[in-house]
Amino acid sequence: MADPTVRPISAADITTWDYEADVVVAGYGIAGVTAAIEAARAGAEVLVLERTGGWGGAASLAGGFIYLGGGTPLQKACGFEDSVENMKTFMKAALGPGTDDTKIDAYCEGSVDHYNWLVDAGVPFKESFWGQPGWEPPYDDGLMYSGGENAAPFNTLVDPAPRGHVPQMSEKNTGEKGGGYMLMKPLVETAEKLGVRAEYDLRVQTVVVDGDRVVGVVAKRYGKDVAIRARKGVVLAMGSFAYNNEMVRSNAPRIFGHPAASIEAHDGRAIQIGQALGADTAHMDATEVAFFCDPQLMVRGILVNGRGQRYIPEDTYPGRVGQATLFQQDNQAFLVIDEAAYEEGMNAESSSAQLRAQPSWVAETVEELEGEMGLPAGSLQSTVDLYNRHAAEGSDPVLGKKSEWVKPIVGPFAAIDLRGRTGGFTLGGLKTTVDSEVLHVSGAPIPGLFAAGRCTSGVCAGGYASGTSLGDGSFFGRRAGISAAR
Amino acid sequence: MADPTVRPISAADITTWDYEADVVVAGYGIAGVTAAIEAARAGAEVLVLERTGGWGGAASLAGGFIYLGGGTPLQKACGFEDSVENMKTFMKAALGPGTDDTKIDAYCEGSVDHYNWLVDAGVPFKESFWGQPGWEPPYDDGLMYSGGENAAPFNTLVDPAPRGHVPQMSEKNTGEKGGGYMLMKPLVETAEKLGVRAEYDLRVQTVVVDGDRVVGVVAKRYGKDVAIRARKGVVLAMGSFAYNNEMVRSNAPRIFGHPAASIEAHDGRAIQIGQALGADTAHMDATEVAFFCDPQLMVRGILVNGRGQRYIPEDTYPGRVGQATLFQQDNQAFLVIDEAAYEEGMNAESSSAQLRAQPSWVAETVEELEGEMGLPAGSLQSTVDLYNRHAAEGSDPVLGKKSEWVKPIVGPFAAIDLRGRTGGFTLGGLKTTVDSEVLHVSGAPIPGLFAAGRCTSGVCAGGYASGTSLGDGSFFGRRAGISAAR
């Protein structure tokens, strides 16, 4: 199991440099491309190394949400007010505990500028808002709530604003090109115009050091070692560790065996390369958690745990439902819904139709239903009674579901079995500064080494909002490029 | 904030060794003393370095539980059957997810031998069992349930056996000497008889390396650097990171600001020393969680969360209640109890009388009570109704509280506010082999470096049972000493 190739190699042991550039970027996903662009604009000669046969990474397969706010032109065009302060308040509350507040501050203060930067680089956003419950907009709308800002408990803490910005999908109806692709494509084209070179099928193994300073990397290509010199700096942008079973089991065991929204290249190597140099890590247990249910159904029923109790407002961000279900309810969840609401949900527009399911159980009474579901006698009945008591007045004082979605549940009743229907990717990684320098455990930056994206711990500590990965990957990717080119 | 003194120092840079021994042990708590004994017995000259003015560490201030089983003489004397298999099954279920099963296997298979080893070293155990709910036995009984083995859900998974072994406290009534002291004292005496030397007021800063091999440590004493050569090996046994705010915030933020059952010397230094060498870590988010309520009261009422819902069988190990409250219920808990049960609990024998509290609210009806508590109308009422419905038949199908503790709750009613009443210490740390070698992130052991106790990730991944810290600290401390002396 031991893999000595992760250990740093001394520059003195390199006889030939196969490639050379000012800035060497490992990984051609969202963090890599943004780092490459900024390094090139700062005048550096840039070489990107990618282990697969093409650019894109997990980003180009993603829905494409970028978490932006503080009053972006898109937010304004869609009629929403937002402020940097509100964005900070929400992110610190929803993405913690333990958020890196310096990082969130920088991210929020630079958010409008970052939006403009993306637009200038050719990323298209359509000026329209999708307001229905869902994981993503079903069409090419550019803006959506993507973190539960407009749901309890956050909607009482701070004025909500949608911050999920989605690049316009040109061929959505054919299912070919999603928002993530429409984000990556113009950025890669921008990088190419700036003279950024890329080498593919190169798997970065470790870094080359001269004393304490990182001066290059060593990679494998078709079984052969390739040495690449970085005159100014190396940027690690190689993604999460969701597909490294050993790392997941030791750090984020709750998603062991259930990687999702991730790619096999996410093997944690960048984190290990940093660790082998004495780099510090943070929040290695944190994970995004997908919940495999269509929000258009969820919002019209009640979600109960293995004891028949409600535990989350059903109209919040579905990723928050996923985290609550996996972390706090032992991955036990059922959606209880009545026939009329089920029909309505099935007919609603949704980008998650593939997550719809037939009822697992149906019954004329709640008593019957809870028996069929194997819940303790009276448990679901008391939950439905309490919900209906307040729903009759349009309120949900127990969990704060918005009144527009609160309606008494009347027979016939159905329940959908949602136990174990979660998966996710890891959010923890190398500890970096706001300038994307990789921090040694001593607290000092490692000279010549920079990192961004999901191989770092970014704006998320425990919580998650859709768009924070492409968001902090691109935002701190840019900073990694600027720092490395210095 | 940067502290360069954690970086390893090259042996070539050491001009004078101030001390020298075959095996150098950093930290004179439970892991340190057991390592010292075994190294000395293996023929090594041993020097222990302790940063405070005396031996003991967190261990000597602890209640003294050591988690042992598989049929120890004490278990047998008290009339309990246990098996290695049952012990393994329980530990893997209760201490996960993500347990190091190789470590648990070794620990369980060696448990009876470890008990005998402790007894041979002079640790006294009284052959009597304490069967009441509590954190610790109130008198000098030697055996108690300490992990929820006899409560749901574990009592239906595997035959329960108590495994909390407590050294006999000689002066308990004066409150002077607890079980942890009675564990440490004979072990330190054993070490001294074997010729183990100790130096105090020495704060270990980092290790000294010759190539890849650890050959000593550098410490501070009254501001001066002291170099200590280790001819064979160094054992890190310096405790958890519960008192390192920065590390807690980045890794285990849920207990940020609330360290408990820990000492200020637990500053995470040993973990950082390892990380600076490229050592791997595991489960850095895991924490023990104390819950500040007397179990004699808890078991006689119902625990509800901030929504008035029950969430855990009240008769389980109180540390499990602490974890469930902090991790799964946003640190929100109330104990709802009727007057008769409250009086009975207050009069019961307990070692946790200082955790008893006056009711925060009292009322004649549940409806009144939930109003005073600020819970949503009807929420607590429906919980009490459901509980009473089944309690009338002596059962608790919702959470499986044992029938001996199930009784309908009748007025007058009281509630004790237990919100935020948690604290704890960290369980994550350096990744080690079953022979206590510190693992580099490459997967290979770091030559000359060994570790045990709470600076390592031991038998606990996410869960906890009282006695597992002194348990794996002493068990793998012994192995660290044996390995280092080789």
mmCIF file of N, CA, C and O in Angstrom, chain B residues 105-183:
data_model
loop_
_atom_site.group_PDB
_atom_site.id
_atom_site.type_symbol
_atom_site.label_atom_id
_atom_site.label_comp_id
_atom_site.label_asym_id
_atom_site.label_seq_id
_atom_site.Cartn_x
_atom_site.Cartn_y
_atom_site.Cartn_z
ATOM 1 N N ASP B 105 -9.343 -4.988 16.324
ATOM 2 C CA ASP B 105 -9.114 -6.429 16.450
ATOM 3 C C ASP B 105 -7.956 -6.716 17.413
ATOM 4 O O ASP B 105 -8.078 -7.545 18.322
ATOM 5 N N ALA B 106 -6.842 -6.030 17.203
ATOM 6 C CA ALA B 106 -5.679 -6.245 18.068
ATOM 7 C C ALA B 106 -6.016 -5.896 19.515
ATOM 8 O O ALA B 106 -5.650 -6.609 20.458
ATOM 9 N N TYR B 107 -6.733 -4.812 19.664
ATOM 10 C CA TYR B 107 -7.092 -4.323 21.002
ATOM 11 C C TYR B 107 -7.980 -5.326 21.738
ATOM 12 O O TYR B 107 -7.757 -5.630 22.919
ATOM 13 N N CYS B 108 -8.963 -5.857 21.054
ATOM 14 C CA CYS B 108 -9.883 -6.810 21.686
ATOM 15 C C CYS B 108 -9.173 -8.138 21.964
ATOM 16 O O CYS B 108 -9.350 -8.733 23.028
ATOM 17 N N GLU B 109 -8.384 -8.587 21.002
ATOM 18 C CA GLU B 109 -7.687 -9.868 21.184
ATOM 19 C C GLU B 109 -6.670 -9.789 22.320
ATOM 20 O O GLU B 109 -6.390 -10.796 22.981
ATOM 21 N N GLY B 110 -6.138 -8.606 22.571
ATOM 22 C CA GLY B 110 -5.145 -8.470 23.632
ATOM 23 C C GLY B 110 -5.702 -7.936 24.932
ATOM 24 O O GLY B 110 -4.938 -7.647 25.870
ATOM 25 N N SER B 111 -7.016 -7.837 25.028
ATOM 26 C CA SER B 111 -7.609 -7.118 26.149
ATOM 27 C C SER B 111 -7.440 -7.838 27.489
ATOM 28 O O SER B 111 -7.086 -7.222 28.499
ATOM 29 N N VAL B 112 -7.685 -9.148 27.533
ATOM 30 C CA VAL B 112 -7.530 -9.889 28.801
ATOM 31 C C VAL B 112 -6.067 -9.836 29.250
ATOM 32 O O VAL B 112 -5.770 -9.583 30.428
ATOM 33 N N ASP B 113 -5.167 -10.044 28.310
ATOM 34 C CA ASP B 113 -3.743 -9.940 28.624
ATOM 35 C C ASP B 113 -3.396 -8.554 29.153
ATOM 36 O O ASP B 113 -2.615 -8.419 30.096
ATOM 37 N N HIS B 114 -3.991 -7.535 28.569
ATOM 38 C CA HIS B 114 -3.699 -6.158 29.002
ATOM 39 C C HIS B 114 -4.194 -5.930 30.430
ATOM 40 O O HIS B 114 -3.510 -5.290 31.245
ATOM 41 N N TYR B 115 -5.368 -6.472 30.736
ATOM 42 C CA TYR B 115 -5.872 -6.373 32.115
ATOM 43 C C TYR B 115 -4.874 -7.003 33.082
ATOM 44 O O TYR B 115 -4.496 -6.398 34.098
ATOM 45 N N ASN B 116 -4.425 -8.201 32.765
ATOM 46 C CA ASN B 116 -3.477 -8.886 33.657
ATOM 47 C C ASN B 116 -2.160 -8.118 33.769
ATOM 48 O O ASN B 116 -1.560 -8.064 34.851
ATOM 49 N N TRP B 117 -1.752 -7.526 32.687
ATOM 50 C CA TRP B 117 -0.523 -6.723 32.694
ATOM 51 C C TRP B 117 -0.657 -5.547 33.658
ATOM 52 O O TRP B 117 0.263 -5.253 34.428
ATOM 53 N N LEU B 118 -1.811 -4.894 33.617
ATOM 54 C CA LEU B 118 -2.040 -3.755 34.519
ATOM 55 C C LEU B 118 -2.030 -4.216 35.977
ATOM 56 O O LEU B 118 -1.420 -3.586 36.847
ATOM 57 N N VAL B 119 -2.713 -5.333 36.231
ATOM 58 C CA VAL B 119 -2.765 -5.863 37.605
ATOM 59 C C VAL B 119 -1.353 -6.224 38.070
ATOM 60 O O VAL B 119 -0.947 -5.887 39.196
ATOM 61 N N ASP B 120 -0.605 -6.874 37.210
ATOM 62 C CA ASP B 120 0.780 -7.234 37.567
ATOM 63 C C ASP B 120 1.628 -6.004 37.857
ATOM 64 O O ASP B 120 2.576 -6.054 38.655
ATOM 65 N N ALA B 121 1.301 -4.912 37.194
ATOM 66 C CA ALA B 121 2.054 -3.674 37.422
ATOM 67 C C ALA B 121 1.560 -2.922 38.653
ATOM 68 O O ALA B 121 2.033 -1.828 38.944
ATOM 69 N N GLY B 122 0.583 -3.523 39.351
ATOM 70 C CA GLY B 122 0.158 -2.937 40.617
ATOM 71 C C GLY B 122 -1.121 -2.121 40.570
ATOM 72 O O GLY B 122 -1.498 -1.492 41.561
ATOM 73 N N VAL B 123 -1.816 -2.138 39.442
ATOM 74 C CA VAL B 123 -3.076 -1.376 39.376
ATOM 75 C C VAL B 123 -4.176 -2.191 40.068
ATOM 76 O O VAL B 123 -4.419 -3.338 39.701
ATOM 77 N N PRO B 124 -4.829 -1.603 41.075
ATOM 78 C CA PRO B 124 -5.821 -2.349 41.862
ATOM 79 C C PRO B 124 -7.233 -2.243 41.279
ATOM 80 O O PRO B 124 -7.662 -1.163 40.877
ATOM 81 N N PHE B 125 -7.927 -3.358 41.191
ATOM 82 C CA PHE B 125 -9.337 -3.346 40.783
ATOM 83 C C PHE B 125 -10.157 -4.078 41.842
ATOM 84 O O PHE B 125 -9.823 -5.205 42.217
ATOM 85 N N LYS B 126 -11.194 -3.458 42.308
ATOM 86 C CA LYS B 126 -12.069 -4.113 43.292
ATOM 87 C C LYS B 126 -13.109 -4.939 42.549
ATOM 88 O O LYS B 126 -13.719 -4.456 41.588
ATOM 89 N N GLU B 127 -13.325 -6.153 43.011
ATOM 90 C CA GLU B 127 -14.231 -7.049 42.297
ATOM 91 C C GLU B 127 -15.683 -6.762 42.635
ATOM 92 O O GLU B 127 -16.352 -7.550 43.309
ATOM 93 N N SER B 128 -16.163 -5.636 42.191
ATOM 94 C CA SER B 128 -17.574 -5.318 42.407
ATOM 95 C C SER B 128 -18.089 -4.469 41.262
ATOM 96 O O SER B 128 -17.340 -3.718 40.639
ATOM 97 N N PHE B 129 -19.366 -4.605 41.006
ATOM 98 C CA PHE B 129 -19.998 -3.992 39.836
ATOM 99 C C PHE B 129 -20.964 -2.898 40.269
ATOM 100 O O PHE B 129 -21.727 -3.084 41.225
ATOM 101 N N TRP B 130 -20.932 -1.772 39.586
ATOM 102 C CA TRP B 130 -21.903 -0.696 39.837
ATOM 103 C C TRP B 130 -22.886 -0.674 38.680
ATOM 104 O O TRP B 130 -22.477 -0.492 37.526
ATOM 105 N N GLY B 131 -24.176 -0.892 38.989
ATOM 106 C CA GLY B 131 -25.156 -1.082 37.921
ATOM 107 C C GLY B 131 -26.127 0.065 37.726
ATOM 108 O O GLY B 131 -27.035 -0.018 36.901
ATOM 109 N N GLN B 132 -25.934 1.149 38.447
ATOM 110 C CA GLN B 132 -26.853 2.281 38.325
ATOM 111 C C GLN B 132 -26.421 3.218 37.199
ATOM 112 O O GLN B 132 -25.250 3.252 36.824
ATOM 113 N N PRO B 133 -27.383 4.002 36.680
ATOM 114 C CA PRO B 133 -27.012 5.009 35.673
ATOM 115 C C PRO B 133 -26.010 6.002 36.258
ATOM 116 O O PRO B 133 -26.148 6.392 37.420
ATOM 117 N N GLY B 134 -25.033 6.382 35.479
ATOM 118 C CA GLY B 134 -24.065 7.351 35.981
ATOM 119 C C GLY B 134 -22.899 7.490 35.038
ATOM 120 O O GLY B 134 -22.740 6.712 34.101
ATOM 121 N N TRP B 135 -22.099 8.488 35.309
ATOM 122 C CA TRP B 135 -20.869 8.684 34.547
ATOM 123 C C TRP B 135 -19.775 7.773 35.073
ATOM 124 O O TRP B 135 -18.951 7.274 34.328
ATOM 125 N N GLU B 136 -19.745 7.611 36.408
ATOM 126 C CA GLU B 136 -18.715 6.809 37.072
ATOM 127 C C GLU B 136 -19.363 6.146 38.274
ATOM 128 O O GLU B 136 -20.404 6.594 38.741
ATOM 129 N N PRO B 137 -18.728 5.115 38.826
ATOM 130 C CA PRO B 137 -19.262 4.571 40.081
ATOM 131 C C PRO B 137 -19.057 5.613 41.191
ATOM 132 O O PRO B 137 -18.031 6.283 41.220
ATOM 133 N N PRO B 138 -20.021 5.751 42.098
ATOM 134 C CA PRO B 138 -19.853 6.751 43.156
ATOM 135 C C PRO B 138 -18.878 6.283 44.248
ATOM 136 O O PRO B 138 -18.333 7.109 44.975
ATOM 137 N N TYR B 139 -18.679 4.985 44.347
ATOM 138 C CA TYR B 139 -17.762 4.457 45.369
ATOM 139 C C TYR B 139 -16.566 3.821 44.675
ATOM 140 O O TYR B 139 -16.130 4.317 43.651
ATOM 141 N N ASP B 140 -16.049 2.750 45.226
ATOM 142 C CA ASP B 140 -14.818 2.194 44.664
ATOM 143 C C ASP B 140 -15.040 0.910 43.857
ATOM 144 O O ASP B 140 -14.132 0.110 43.714
ATOM 145 N N ASP B 141 -16.265 0.759 43.340
ATOM 146 C CA ASP B 141 -16.536 -0.428 42.526
ATOM 147 C C ASP B 141 -15.658 -0.434 41.274
ATOM 148 O O ASP B 141 -15.338 0.609 40.728
ATOM 149 N N GLY B 142 -15.301 -1.643 40.837
ATOM 150 C CA GLY B 142 -14.316 -1.762 39.762
ATOM 151 C C GLY B 142 -14.865 -1.877 38.363
ATOM 152 O O GLY B 142 -14.132 -1.724 37.392
ATOM 153 N N LEU B 143 -16.179 -2.143 38.217
ATOM 154 C CA LEU B 143 -16.720 -2.432 36.885
ATOM 155 C C LEU B 143 -18.045 -1.716 36.667
ATOM 156 O O LEU B 143 -18.873 -1.627 37.589
ATOM 157 N N MET B 144 -18.248 -1.235 35.451
ATOM 158 C CA MET B 144 -19.470 -0.487 35.131
ATOM 159 C C MET B 144 -19.665 -0.458 33.616
ATOM 160 O O MET B 144 -18.695 -0.523 32.866
ATOM 161 N N TYR B 145 -20.907 -0.348 33.175
ATOM 162 C CA TYR B 145 -21.157 -0.084 31.751
ATOM 163 C C TYR B 145 -20.671 1.328 31.434
ATOM 164 O O TYR B 145 -20.971 2.265 32.170
ATOM 165 N N SER B 146 -19.947 1.477 30.342
ATOM 166 C CA SER B 146 -19.374 2.800 30.059
ATOM 167 C C SER B 146 -19.446 3.171 28.587
ATOM 168 O O SER B 146 -18.713 4.048 28.127
ATOM 169 N N GLY B 147 -20.356 2.485 27.842
ATOM 170 C CA GLY B 147 -20.426 2.830 26.418
ATOM 171 C C GLY B 147 -21.804 2.612 25.809
ATOM 172 O O GLY B 147 -21.963 2.704 24.605
ATOM 173 N N GLY B 148 -22.789 2.301 26.663
ATOM 174 C CA GLY B 148 -24.127 2.046 26.133
ATOM 175 C C GLY B 148 -24.321 0.626 25.633
ATOM 176 O O GLY B 148 -25.261 0.348 24.882
ATOM 177 N N GLU B 149 -23.472 -0.307 26.097
ATOM 178 C CA GLU B 149 -23.586 -1.702 25.642
ATOM 179 C C GLU B 149 -24.954 -2.304 25.989
ATOM 180 O O GLU B 149 -25.475 -3.143 25.255
ATOM 181 N N ASN B 150 -25.479 -1.896 27.145
ATOM 182 C CA ASN B 150 -26.749 -2.468 27.630
ATOM 183 C C ASN B 150 -27.957 -1.604 27.282
ATOM 184 O O ASN B 150 -29.004 -1.708 27.921
ATOM 185 N N ALA B 151 -27.800 -0.725 26.298
ATOM 186 C CA ALA B 151 -28.913 0.139 25.883
ATOM 187 C C ALA B 151 -29.100 0.036 24.374
ATOM 188 O O ALA B 151 -28.215 -0.432 23.652
ATOM 189 N N ALA B 152 -30.259 0.505 23.935
ATOM 190 C CA ALA B 152 -30.544 0.515 22.494
ATOM 191 C C ALA B 152 -29.589 1.480 21.795
ATOM 192 O O ALA B 152 -29.223 2.491 22.371
ATOM 193 N N PRO B 153 -29.163 1.197 20.570
ATOM 194 C CA PRO B 153 -29.539 0.041 19.751
ATOM 195 C C PRO B 153 -28.611 -1.151 19.939
ATOM 196 O O PRO B 153 -28.831 -2.194 19.344
ATOM 197 N N PHE B 154 -27.582 -1.032 20.789
ATOM 198 C CA PHE B 154 -26.551 -2.072 20.845
ATOM 199 C C PHE B 154 -27.007 -3.334 21.557
ATOM 200 O O PHE B 154 -26.543 -4.424 21.258
ATOM 201 N N ASN B 155 -27.916 -3.194 22.546
ATOM 202 C CA ASN B 155 -28.310 -4.382 23.310
ATOM 203 C C ASN B 155 -29.125 -5.371 22.489
ATOM 204 O O ASN B 155 -29.301 -6.519 22.903
ATOM 205 N N THR B 156 -29.587 -4.946 21.323
ATOM 206 C CA THR B 156 -30.269 -5.910 20.455
ATOM 207 C C THR B 156 -29.322 -6.449 19.382
ATOM 208 O O THR B 156 -29.628 -7.418 18.702
ATOM 209 N N LEU B 157 -28.160 -5.808 19.262
ATOM 210 C CA LEU B 157 -27.180 -6.204 18.242
ATOM 211 C C LEU B 157 -26.244 -7.281 18.763
ATOM 212 O O LEU B 157 -25.851 -8.201 18.043
ATOM 213 N N VAL B 158 -25.859 -7.168 20.019
ATOM 214 C CA VAL B 158 -24.861 -8.074 20.580
ATOM 215 C C VAL B 158 -25.094 -8.166 22.092
ATOM 216 O O VAL B 158 -25.509 -7.188 22.725
ATOM 217 N N ASP B 159 -24.827 -9.345 22.673
ATOM 218 C CA ASP B 159 -25.015 -9.507 24.112
ATOM 219 C C ASP B 159 -24.173 -8.477 24.865
ATOM 220 O O ASP B 159 -22.969 -8.382 24.655
ATOM 221 N N PRO B 160 -24.806 -7.727 25.746
ATOM 222 C CA PRO B 160 -24.059 -6.677 26.441
ATOM 223 C C PRO B 160 -23.161 -7.220 27.547
ATOM 224 O O PRO B 160 -23.479 -8.221 28.180
ATOM 225 N N ALA B 161 -22.046 -6.562 27.735
ATOM 226 C CA ALA B 161 -21.175 -6.826 28.886
ATOM 227 C C ALA B 161 -20.572 -5.491 29.298
ATOM 228 O O ALA B 161 -20.231 -4.675 28.439
ATOM 229 N N PRO B 162 -20.433 -5.261 30.604
ATOM 230 C CA PRO B 162 -19.786 -4.018 31.036
ATOM 231 C C PRO B 162 -18.285 -4.132 30.825
ATOM 232 O O PRO B 162 -17.700 -5.190 31.088
ATOM 233 N N ARG B 163 -17.680 -3.064 30.343
ATOM 234 C CA ARG B 163 -16.241 -3.116 30.058
ATOM 235 C C ARG B 163 -15.461 -1.928 30.633
ATOM 236 O O ARG B 163 -14.270 -1.795 30.406
ATOM 237 N N GLY B 164 -16.167 -1.092 31.396
ATOM 238 C CA GLY B 164 -15.466 0.017 32.035
ATOM 239 C C GLY B 164 -14.799 -0.459 33.324
ATOM 240 O O GLY B 164 -15.466 -0.676 34.335
ATOM 241 N N HIS B 165 -13.482 -0.640 33.267
ATOM 242 C CA HIS B 165 -12.719 -1.116 34.437
ATOM 243 C C HIS B 165 -12.095 0.089 35.139
ATOM 244 O O HIS B 165 -11.350 0.856 34.521
ATOM 245 N N VAL B 166 -12.399 0.252 36.433
ATOM 246 C CA VAL B 166 -11.913 1.425 37.170
ATOM 247 C C VAL B 166 -10.956 0.998 38.275
ATOM 248 O O VAL B 166 -11.334 0.210 39.153
ATOM 249 N N PRO B 167 -9.728 1.495 38.274
ATOM 250 C CA PRO B 167 -8.816 1.214 39.384
ATOM 251 C C PRO B 167 -9.440 1.666 40.703
ATOM 252 O O PRO B 167 -10.133 2.689 40.749
ATOM 253 N N GLN B 168 -9.185 0.904 41.750
ATOM 254 C CA GLN B 168 -9.835 1.198 43.024
ATOM 255 C C GLN B 168 -9.297 2.497 43.622
ATOM 256 O O GLN B 168 -8.093 2.684 43.791
ATOM 257 N N MET B 169 -10.229 3.354 43.948
ATOM 258 C CA MET B 169 -9.862 4.648 44.518
ATOM 259 C C MET B 169 -9.756 4.511 46.012
ATOM 260 O O MET B 169 -10.690 4.094 46.688
ATOM 261 N N SER B 170 -8.594 4.853 46.558
ATOM 262 C CA SER B 170 -8.377 4.603 47.985
ATOM 263 C C SER B 170 -8.948 5.687 48.864
ATOM 264 O O SER B 170 -9.297 5.453 50.006
ATOM 265 N N GLU B 171 -9.051 6.883 48.361
ATOM 266 C CA GLU B 171 -9.499 7.974 49.223
ATOM 267 C C GLU B 171 -10.643 8.738 48.589
ATOM 268 O O GLU B 171 -10.713 9.949 48.685
ATOM 269 N N LYS B 172 -11.540 7.994 47.930
ATOM 270 C CA LYS B 172 -12.586 8.638 47.159
ATOM 271 C C LYS B 172 -13.403 9.619 47.998
ATOM 272 O O LYS B 172 -13.766 10.698 47.535
ATOM 273 N N ASN B 173 -13.681 9.238 49.258
ATOM 274 C CA ASN B 173 -14.579 10.079 50.043
ATOM 275 C C ASN B 173 -14.005 11.465 50.304
ATOM 276 O O ASN B 173 -14.736 12.427 50.475
ATOM 277 N N THR B 174 -12.699 11.559 50.301
ATOM 278 C CA THR B 174 -12.110 12.876 50.488
ATOM 279 C C THR B 174 -12.006 13.607 49.156
ATOM 280 O O THR B 174 -11.680 14.779 49.109
ATOM 281 N N GLY B 175 -12.276 12.890 48.074
ATOM 282 C CA GLY B 175 -12.220 13.528 46.760
ATOM 283 C C GLY B 175 -10.809 13.778 46.273
ATOM 284 O O GLY B 175 -10.584 14.429 45.266
ATOM 285 N N GLU B 176 -9.829 13.236 46.978
ATOM 286 C CA GLU B 176 -8.454 13.571 46.634
ATOM 287 C C GLU B 176 -7.916 12.760 45.463
ATOM 288 O O GLU B 176 -7.294 13.298 44.568
ATOM 289 N N LYS B 177 -8.101 11.470 45.512
ATOM 290 C CA LYS B 177 -7.456 10.603 44.531
ATOM 291 C C LYS B 177 -8.499 9.797 43.762
ATOM 292 O O LYS B 177 -9.161 8.927 44.336
ATOM 293 N N GLY B 178 -8.605 10.067 42.459
ATOM 294 C CA GLY B 178 -9.554 9.340 41.641
ATOM 295 C C GLY B 178 -8.924 8.127 40.995
ATOM 296 O O GLY B 178 -7.755 7.802 41.211
ATOM 297 N N GLY B 179 -9.748 7.433 40.176
ATOM 298 C CA GLY B 179 -9.274 6.221 39.527
ATOM 299 C C GLY B 179 -8.093 6.443 38.604
ATOM 300 O O GLY B 179 -7.223 5.579 38.467
ATOM 301 N N GLY B 180 -8.053 7.592 37.960
ATOM 302 C CA GLY B 180 -6.943 7.872 37.045
ATOM 303 C C GLY B 180 -5.618 7.966 37.784
ATOM 304 O O GLY B 180 -4.580 7.467 37.306
ATOM 305 N N TYR B 181 -5.647 8.571 38.941
ATOM 306 C CA TYR B 181 -4.434 8.654 39.763
ATOM 307 C C TYR B 181 -4.008 7.261 40.216
ATOM 308 O O TYR B 181 -2.811 6.923 40.177
ATOM 309 N N MET B 182 -5.001 6.446 40.585
ATOM 310 C CA MET B 182 -4.701 5.089 41.044
ATOM 311 C C MET B 182 -4.247 4.173 39.913
ATOM 312 O O MET B 182 -3.750 3.076 40.143
ATOM 313 N N LEU B 183 -4.452 4.621 38.678
ATOM 314 C CA LEU B 183 -3.890 3.916 37.530
ATOM 315 C C LEU B 183 -2.450 4.368 37.300
ATOM 316 O O LEU B 183 -1.528 3.556 37.136
#
